[in-house]
mmCIF file of N, CA and C in Angstrom:
data_model
loop_
_atom_site.group_PDB
_atom_site.id
_atom_site.type_symbol
_atom_site.label_atom_id
_atom_site.label_comp_id
_atom_site.label_asym_id
_atom_site.label_seq_id
_atom_site.Cartn_x
_atom_site.Cartn_y
_atom_site.Cartn_z
ATOM 1 N N UNK A 11 -47.218 30.089 48.534
ATOM 2 C CA UNK A 11 -47.014 29.951 49.968
ATOM 3 C C UNK A 11 -45.568 30.299 50.290
ATOM 4 N N UNK A 12 -45.397 31.022 51.352
ATOM 5 C CA UNK A 12 -44.040 31.383 51.721
ATOM 6 C C UNK A 12 -43.440 30.329 52.658
ATOM 7 N N UNK A 13 -42.210 30.540 53.034
ATOM 8 C CA UNK A 13 -41.473 29.554 53.817
ATOM 9 C C UNK A 13 -42.025 29.312 55.207
ATOM 10 N N UNK A 14 -42.617 30.329 55.832
ATOM 11 C CA UNK A 14 -43.128 30.144 57.196
ATOM 12 C C UNK A 14 -44.349 29.227 57.222
ATOM 13 N N UNK A 15 -45.149 29.262 56.172
ATOM 14 C CA UNK A 15 -46.312 28.374 56.101
ATOM 15 C C UNK A 15 -45.858 26.925 55.970
ATOM 16 N N UNK A 16 -44.863 26.696 55.117
ATOM 17 C CA UNK A 16 -44.348 25.338 54.960
ATOM 18 C C UNK A 16 -43.698 24.841 56.244
ATOM 19 N N UNK A 17 -42.996 25.709 56.937
ATOM 20 C CA UNK A 17 -42.353 25.337 58.190
ATOM 21 C C UNK A 17 -43.400 24.991 59.249
ATOM 22 N N UNK A 18 -44.476 25.769 59.311
ATOM 23 C CA UNK A 18 -45.560 25.486 60.251
ATOM 24 C C UNK A 18 -46.240 24.172 59.907
ATOM 25 N N UNK A 19 -46.477 23.947 58.643
ATOM 26 C CA UNK A 19 -47.096 22.697 58.208
ATOM 27 C C UNK A 19 -46.215 21.496 58.540
ATOM 28 N N UNK A 20 -44.928 21.621 58.331
ATOM 29 C CA UNK A 20 -43.995 20.545 58.653
ATOM 30 C C UNK A 20 -43.949 20.294 60.156
ATOM 31 N N UNK A 21 -44.006 21.352 60.956
ATOM 32 C CA UNK A 21 -43.993 21.194 62.409
ATOM 33 C C UNK A 21 -45.256 20.493 62.897
ATOM 34 N N UNK A 22 -46.402 20.850 62.332
ATOM 35 C CA UNK A 22 -47.661 20.198 62.711
ATOM 36 C C UNK A 22 -47.633 18.722 62.320
ATOM 37 N N UNK A 23 -47.133 18.431 61.135
ATOM 38 C CA UNK A 23 -47.011 17.044 60.690
ATOM 39 C C UNK A 23 -46.059 16.257 61.585
ATOM 40 N N UNK A 24 -44.952 16.859 61.958
ATOM 41 C CA UNK A 24 -43.992 16.185 62.841
ATOM 42 C C UNK A 24 -44.586 15.923 64.214
ATOM 43 N N UNK A 25 -45.349 16.879 64.744
ATOM 44 C CA UNK A 25 -45.996 16.668 66.043
ATOM 45 C C UNK A 25 -47.053 15.569 65.971
ATOM 46 N N UNK A 26 -47.805 15.531 64.889
ATOM 47 C CA UNK A 26 -48.791 14.463 64.719
ATOM 48 C C UNK A 26 -48.146 13.098 64.618
ATOM 49 N N UNK A 27 -47.047 13.029 63.884
ATOM 50 C CA UNK A 27 -46.315 11.767 63.770
ATOM 51 C C UNK A 27 -45.708 11.351 65.101
ATOM 52 N N UNK A 28 -45.196 12.306 65.860
ATOM 53 C CA UNK A 28 -44.633 11.995 67.179
ATOM 54 C C UNK A 28 -45.715 11.493 68.123
ATOM 55 N N UNK A 29 -46.902 12.070 68.057
ATOM 56 C CA UNK A 29 -48.011 11.609 68.896
ATOM 57 C C UNK A 29 -48.426 10.195 68.510
ATOM 58 N N UNK A 30 -48.505 9.912 67.221
ATOM 59 C CA UNK A 30 -48.852 8.555 66.769
ATOM 60 C C UNK A 30 -47.788 7.555 67.195
ATOM 61 N N UNK A 31 -46.521 7.941 67.118
ATOM 62 C CA UNK A 31 -45.440 7.047 67.531
ATOM 63 C C UNK A 31 -45.490 6.796 69.034
ATOM 64 N N UNK A 32 -45.841 7.810 69.819
ATOM 65 C CA UNK A 32 -45.941 7.631 71.269
ATOM 66 C C UNK A 32 -47.070 6.669 71.625
ATOM 67 N N UNK A 33 -48.212 6.820 70.962
ATOM 68 C CA UNK A 33 -49.332 5.906 71.202
ATOM 69 C C UNK A 33 -48.944 4.480 70.809
ATOM 70 N N UNK A 34 -48.267 4.350 69.690
ATOM 71 C CA UNK A 34 -47.828 3.034 69.234
ATOM 72 C C UNK A 34 -46.832 2.412 70.208
ATOM 73 N N UNK A 35 -45.932 3.207 70.738
ATOM 74 C CA UNK A 35 -44.955 2.704 71.701
ATOM 75 C C UNK A 35 -45.642 2.201 72.967
ATOM 76 N N UNK A 36 -46.647 2.916 73.437
ATOM 77 C CA UNK A 36 -47.399 2.472 74.613
ATOM 78 C C UNK A 36 -48.100 1.149 74.318
ATOM 79 N N UNK A 37 -48.681 1.022 73.132
ATOM 80 C CA UNK A 37 -49.359 -0.230 72.771
ATOM 81 C C UNK A 37 -48.384 -1.388 72.676
ATOM 82 N N UNK A 38 -47.174 -1.134 72.188
ATOM 83 C CA UNK A 38 -46.166 -2.198 72.098
ATOM 84 C C UNK A 38 -45.768 -2.657 73.497
ATOM 85 N N UNK A 39 -45.574 -1.727 74.427
ATOM 86 C CA UNK A 39 -45.200 -2.116 75.780
ATOM 87 C C UNK A 39 -46.323 -2.862 76.489
ATOM 88 N N UNK A 40 -47.557 -2.502 76.211
ATOM 89 C CA UNK A 40 -48.680 -3.233 76.808
ATOM 90 C C UNK A 40 -48.825 -4.639 76.214
ATOM 91 N N UNK A 41 -48.298 -4.848 75.047
ATOM 92 C CA UNK A 41 -48.440 -6.128 74.358
ATOM 93 C C UNK A 41 -47.504 -7.193 74.920
ATOM 94 N N UNK A 42 -46.507 -6.817 75.667
ATOM 95 C CA UNK A 42 -45.518 -7.795 76.123
ATOM 96 C C UNK A 42 -46.141 -8.925 76.939
ATOM 97 N N UNK A 43 -47.220 -8.658 77.673
ATOM 98 C CA UNK A 43 -47.851 -9.747 78.420
ATOM 99 C C UNK A 43 -48.567 -10.722 77.492
ATOM 100 N N UNK A 44 -49.053 -10.237 76.338
ATOM 101 C CA UNK A 44 -49.662 -11.144 75.367
ATOM 102 C C UNK A 44 -48.617 -12.068 74.748
ATOM 103 N N UNK A 45 -47.392 -11.563 74.610
ATOM 104 C CA UNK A 45 -46.338 -12.386 74.031
ATOM 105 C C UNK A 45 -45.925 -13.511 74.972
ATOM 106 N N UNK A 46 -46.138 -13.323 76.263
ATOM 107 C CA UNK A 46 -45.795 -14.355 77.235
ATOM 108 C C UNK A 46 -46.929 -15.347 77.458
ATOM 109 N N UNK A 47 -48.112 -15.030 76.974
ATOM 110 C CA UNK A 47 -49.273 -15.891 77.151
ATOM 111 C C UNK A 47 -49.105 -17.153 76.307
ATOM 112 N N UNK A 48 -49.208 -18.308 76.954
ATOM 113 C CA UNK A 48 -48.991 -19.580 76.258
ATOM 114 C C UNK A 48 -50.130 -19.925 75.306
ATOM 115 N N UNK A 49 -51.304 -19.346 75.497
ATOM 116 C CA UNK A 49 -52.443 -19.686 74.659
ATOM 117 C C UNK A 49 -52.459 -18.969 73.317
ATOM 118 N N UNK A 50 -51.704 -17.905 73.182
ATOM 119 C CA UNK A 50 -51.689 -17.153 71.926
ATOM 120 C C UNK A 50 -50.878 -17.940 70.899
ATOM 121 N N UNK A 51 -51.411 -18.145 69.701
ATOM 122 C CA UNK A 51 -50.700 -18.940 68.688
ATOM 123 C C UNK A 51 -49.343 -18.335 68.320
ATOM 124 N N UNK A 52 -48.408 -19.221 68.046
ATOM 125 C CA UNK A 52 -47.050 -18.809 67.693
ATOM 126 C C UNK A 52 -47.051 -17.958 66.425
ATOM 127 N N UNK A 53 -47.959 -18.238 65.506
ATOM 128 C CA UNK A 53 -48.022 -17.475 64.260
ATOM 129 C C UNK A 53 -48.235 -15.989 64.525
ATOM 130 N N UNK A 54 -49.140 -15.672 65.446
ATOM 131 C CA UNK A 54 -49.419 -14.269 65.748
ATOM 132 C C UNK A 54 -48.262 -13.611 66.495
ATOM 133 N N UNK A 55 -47.595 -14.375 67.355
ATOM 134 C CA UNK A 55 -46.419 -13.838 68.045
ATOM 135 C C UNK A 55 -45.297 -13.570 67.041
ATOM 136 N N UNK A 56 -45.088 -14.500 66.122
ATOM 137 C CA UNK A 56 -44.039 -14.319 65.112
ATOM 138 C C UNK A 56 -44.365 -13.148 64.193
ATOM 139 N N UNK A 57 -45.636 -12.965 63.843
ATOM 140 C CA UNK A 57 -46.042 -11.845 63.010
ATOM 141 C C UNK A 57 -45.713 -10.520 63.698
ATOM 142 N N UNK A 58 -45.947 -10.458 65.000
ATOM 143 C CA UNK A 58 -45.624 -9.247 65.745
ATOM 144 C C UNK A 58 -44.128 -8.965 65.697
ATOM 145 N N UNK A 59 -43.301 -9.987 65.941
ATOM 146 C CA UNK A 59 -41.851 -9.763 65.954
ATOM 147 C C UNK A 59 -41.326 -9.430 64.568
ATOM 148 N N UNK A 60 -41.904 -10.006 63.534
ATOM 149 C CA UNK A 60 -41.506 -9.630 62.176
ATOM 150 C C UNK A 60 -41.856 -8.168 61.884
ATOM 151 N N UNK A 61 -42.986 -7.722 62.386
ATOM 152 C CA UNK A 61 -43.362 -6.319 62.195
ATOM 153 C C UNK A 61 -42.408 -5.388 62.942
ATOM 154 N N UNK A 62 -41.976 -5.791 64.135
ATOM 155 C CA UNK A 62 -41.008 -4.978 64.882
ATOM 156 C C UNK A 62 -39.682 -4.913 64.125
ATOM 157 N N UNK A 63 -39.229 -6.052 63.599
ATOM 158 C CA UNK A 63 -37.978 -6.077 62.835
ATOM 159 C C UNK A 63 -38.101 -5.201 61.593
ATOM 160 N N UNK A 64 -39.235 -5.278 60.907
ATOM 161 C CA UNK A 64 -39.442 -4.435 59.721
ATOM 162 C C UNK A 64 -39.429 -2.954 60.092
ATOM 163 N N UNK A 65 -40.021 -2.633 61.235
ATOM 164 C CA UNK A 65 -40.093 -1.239 61.659
ATOM 165 C C UNK A 65 -38.713 -0.654 61.919
ATOM 166 N N UNK A 66 -37.818 -1.431 62.507
ATOM 167 C CA UNK A 66 -36.485 -0.904 62.829
ATOM 168 C C UNK A 66 -35.474 -1.129 61.711
ATOM 169 N N UNK A 67 -35.830 -1.905 60.700
ATOM 170 C CA UNK A 67 -34.886 -2.150 59.612
ATOM 171 C C UNK A 67 -34.837 -0.956 58.663
ATOM 172 N N UNK A 68 -33.708 -0.780 57.982
ATOM 173 C CA UNK A 68 -33.602 0.344 57.049
ATOM 174 C C UNK A 68 -34.305 0.098 55.713
ATOM 175 N N UNK A 69 -34.787 -1.125 55.463
ATOM 176 C CA UNK A 69 -35.461 -1.456 54.213
ATOM 177 C C UNK A 69 -36.926 -1.053 54.329
ATOM 178 N N UNK A 70 -37.452 -0.387 53.309
ATOM 179 C CA UNK A 70 -38.837 0.064 53.297
ATOM 180 C C UNK A 70 -39.540 -0.387 52.027
ATOM 181 N N UNK A 71 -40.820 -0.743 52.149
ATOM 182 C CA UNK A 71 -41.622 -1.002 50.960
ATOM 183 C C UNK A 71 -41.950 0.300 50.262
ATOM 184 N N UNK A 72 -42.256 1.307 51.051
ATOM 185 C CA UNK A 72 -42.566 2.633 50.534
ATOM 186 C C UNK A 72 -41.533 3.603 51.109
ATOM 187 N N UNK A 73 -40.592 4.045 50.291
ATOM 188 C CA UNK A 73 -39.596 4.983 50.822
ATOM 189 C C UNK A 73 -40.225 6.350 51.101
ATOM 190 N N UNK A 74 -40.305 6.664 52.369
ATOM 191 C CA UNK A 74 -40.897 7.930 52.763
ATOM 192 C C UNK A 74 -40.231 8.434 54.036
ATOM 193 N N UNK A 75 -40.280 9.718 54.255
ATOM 194 C CA UNK A 75 -39.626 10.258 55.450
ATOM 195 C C UNK A 75 -40.480 10.190 56.715
ATOM 196 N N UNK A 76 -41.740 9.763 56.617
ATOM 197 C CA UNK A 76 -42.611 9.796 57.791
ATOM 198 C C UNK A 76 -42.980 8.410 58.312
ATOM 199 N N UNK A 77 -42.465 7.361 57.746
ATOM 200 C CA UNK A 77 -42.616 5.990 58.256
ATOM 201 C C UNK A 77 -44.061 5.522 58.339
ATOM 202 N N UNK A 78 -44.892 5.906 57.391
ATOM 203 C CA UNK A 78 -46.290 5.504 57.435
ATOM 204 C C UNK A 78 -46.466 4.002 57.247
ATOM 205 N N UNK A 79 -45.693 3.392 56.358
ATOM 206 C CA UNK A 79 -45.828 1.952 56.155
ATOM 207 C C UNK A 79 -45.342 1.179 57.380
ATOM 208 N N UNK A 80 -44.300 1.660 58.044
ATOM 209 C CA UNK A 80 -43.809 0.992 59.244
ATOM 210 C C UNK A 80 -44.868 1.002 60.349
ATOM 211 N N UNK A 81 -45.467 2.155 60.565
ATOM 212 C CA UNK A 81 -46.495 2.286 61.597
ATOM 213 C C UNK A 81 -47.709 1.433 61.239
ATOM 214 N N UNK A 82 -48.097 1.423 59.986
ATOM 215 C CA UNK A 82 -49.248 0.625 59.566
ATOM 216 C C UNK A 82 -49.035 -0.862 59.745
ATOM 217 N N UNK A 83 -47.868 -1.348 59.376
ATOM 218 C CA UNK A 83 -47.574 -2.777 59.531
ATOM 219 C C UNK A 83 -47.538 -3.158 61.001
ATOM 220 N N UNK A 84 -46.936 -2.323 61.835
ATOM 221 C CA UNK A 84 -46.890 -2.619 63.263
ATOM 222 C C UNK A 84 -48.281 -2.578 63.883
ATOM 223 N N UNK A 85 -49.117 -1.647 63.460
ATOM 224 C CA UNK A 85 -50.492 -1.601 63.974
ATOM 225 C C UNK A 85 -51.296 -2.832 63.555
ATOM 226 N N UNK A 86 -51.112 -3.286 62.322
ATOM 227 C CA UNK A 86 -51.802 -4.507 61.887
ATOM 228 C C UNK A 86 -51.346 -5.725 62.688
ATOM 229 N N UNK A 87 -50.049 -5.810 62.974
ATOM 230 C CA UNK A 87 -49.540 -6.925 63.763
ATOM 231 C C UNK A 87 -50.077 -6.871 65.196
ATOM 232 N N UNK A 88 -50.147 -5.679 65.769
ATOM 233 C CA UNK A 88 -50.714 -5.537 67.114
ATOM 234 C C UNK A 88 -52.185 -5.933 67.135
ATOM 235 N N UNK A 89 -52.923 -5.509 66.128
ATOM 236 C CA UNK A 89 -54.347 -5.859 66.056
ATOM 237 C C UNK A 89 -54.532 -7.373 65.911
ATOM 238 N N UNK A 90 -53.690 -8.016 65.104
ATOM 239 C CA UNK A 90 -53.766 -9.464 64.935
ATOM 240 C C UNK A 90 -53.454 -10.186 66.237
ATOM 241 N N UNK A 91 -52.430 -9.726 66.939
ATOM 242 C CA UNK A 91 -52.053 -10.345 68.212
ATOM 243 C C UNK A 91 -53.147 -10.163 69.255
ATOM 244 N N UNK A 92 -53.741 -8.986 69.323
ATOM 245 C CA UNK A 92 -54.805 -8.749 70.288
ATOM 246 C C UNK A 92 -56.066 -9.538 69.943
ATOM 247 N N UNK A 93 -56.358 -9.701 68.664
ATOM 248 C CA UNK A 93 -57.518 -10.498 68.261
ATOM 249 C C UNK A 93 -57.306 -11.971 68.614
ATOM 250 N N UNK A 94 -56.093 -12.473 68.419
ATOM 251 C CA UNK A 94 -55.798 -13.866 68.773
ATOM 252 C C UNK A 94 -55.894 -14.064 70.276
ATOM 253 N N UNK A 95 -55.407 -13.099 71.051
ATOM 254 C CA UNK A 95 -55.478 -13.211 72.510
ATOM 255 C C UNK A 95 -56.917 -13.161 73.006
ATOM 256 N N UNK A 96 -57.735 -12.303 72.422
ATOM 257 C CA UNK A 96 -59.129 -12.240 72.850
ATOM 258 C C UNK A 96 -59.889 -13.495 72.439
ATOM 259 N N UNK A 97 -59.523 -14.100 71.303
ATOM 260 C CA UNK A 97 -60.163 -15.357 70.902
ATOM 261 C C UNK A 97 -59.800 -16.483 71.871
ATOM 262 N N UNK A 98 -58.560 -16.490 72.324
ATOM 263 C CA UNK A 98 -58.134 -17.516 73.293
ATOM 264 C C UNK A 98 -58.820 -17.291 74.622
ATOM 265 N N UNK A 99 -58.918 -16.043 75.050
ATOM 266 C CA UNK A 99 -59.542 -15.733 76.342
ATOM 267 C C UNK A 99 -61.036 -16.017 76.346
ATOM 268 N N UNK A 100 -61.686 -15.857 75.203
ATOM 269 C CA UNK A 100 -63.128 -16.089 75.153
ATOM 270 C C UNK A 100 -63.460 -17.567 75.011
ATOM 271 N N UNK A 101 -62.442 -18.414 74.970
ATOM 272 C CA UNK A 101 -62.672 -19.849 74.918
ATOM 273 C C UNK A 101 -62.605 -20.419 73.516
ATOM 274 N N UNK A 102 -62.238 -19.607 72.546
ATOM 275 C CA UNK A 102 -62.155 -20.095 71.183
ATOM 276 C C UNK A 102 -60.997 -21.050 70.987
ATOM 277 N N UNK A 103 -59.941 -20.888 71.762
ATOM 278 C CA UNK A 103 -58.779 -21.757 71.628
ATOM 279 C C UNK A 103 -58.034 -21.473 70.346
ATOM 280 N N UNK A 104 -57.039 -22.309 70.092
ATOM 281 C CA UNK A 104 -56.252 -22.133 68.878
ATOM 282 C C UNK A 104 -56.969 -22.777 67.706
ATOM 283 N N UNK A 105 -56.862 -22.134 66.584
ATOM 284 C CA UNK A 105 -57.443 -22.687 65.380
ATOM 285 C C UNK A 105 -56.637 -23.898 64.935
ATOM 286 N N UNK A 106 -57.310 -24.915 64.495
ATOM 287 C CA UNK A 106 -56.610 -26.080 63.997
ATOM 288 C C UNK A 106 -56.351 -27.151 65.042
ATOM 289 N N UNK A 107 -56.777 -26.958 66.277
ATOM 290 C CA UNK A 107 -56.575 -27.984 67.290
ATOM 291 C C UNK A 107 -57.802 -28.896 67.286
ATOM 292 N N UNK A 108 -57.566 -30.170 67.495
ATOM 293 C CA UNK A 108 -58.645 -31.148 67.510
ATOM 294 C C UNK A 108 -59.075 -31.398 68.942
ATOM 295 N N UNK A 109 -60.374 -31.459 69.128
ATOM 296 C CA UNK A 109 -60.884 -31.758 70.449
ATOM 297 C C UNK A 109 -61.367 -33.191 70.465
ATOM 298 N N UNK A 110 -61.050 -33.868 71.559
ATOM 299 C CA UNK A 110 -61.418 -35.288 71.673
ATOM 300 C C UNK A 110 -62.825 -35.464 72.182
#
C-alpha cells in the first residue's frame, strides 16, 4: 500500500472518531439534568463523574492514540446513569431503601 491509501484510511478513521466524540458530547450535555435529579442514586452520579475525570486525565488503561477506552468507559457510565434514572422514574426507587 502506498502513502495515499494510508492517509485516506487515517482520515476516515479520524472522521469516524470525531463523529463518535460529537455524539458522546451531546449525550453528556443531555445528562446534566439527570445529575440534578434527586432520585438518582449518588453511586451512579459519582460513577459518571469518575468516568469524566478518567476521560480527561492523561492516565490510560490502554495507551492508544484514538481514546477507545476513554469513550467506552464514558459510554458505560452514561448507560448506568440513564438506567438508574429510568428505574427511579418507573417507580423502582433506590435500591436498598426500606419501605414501611
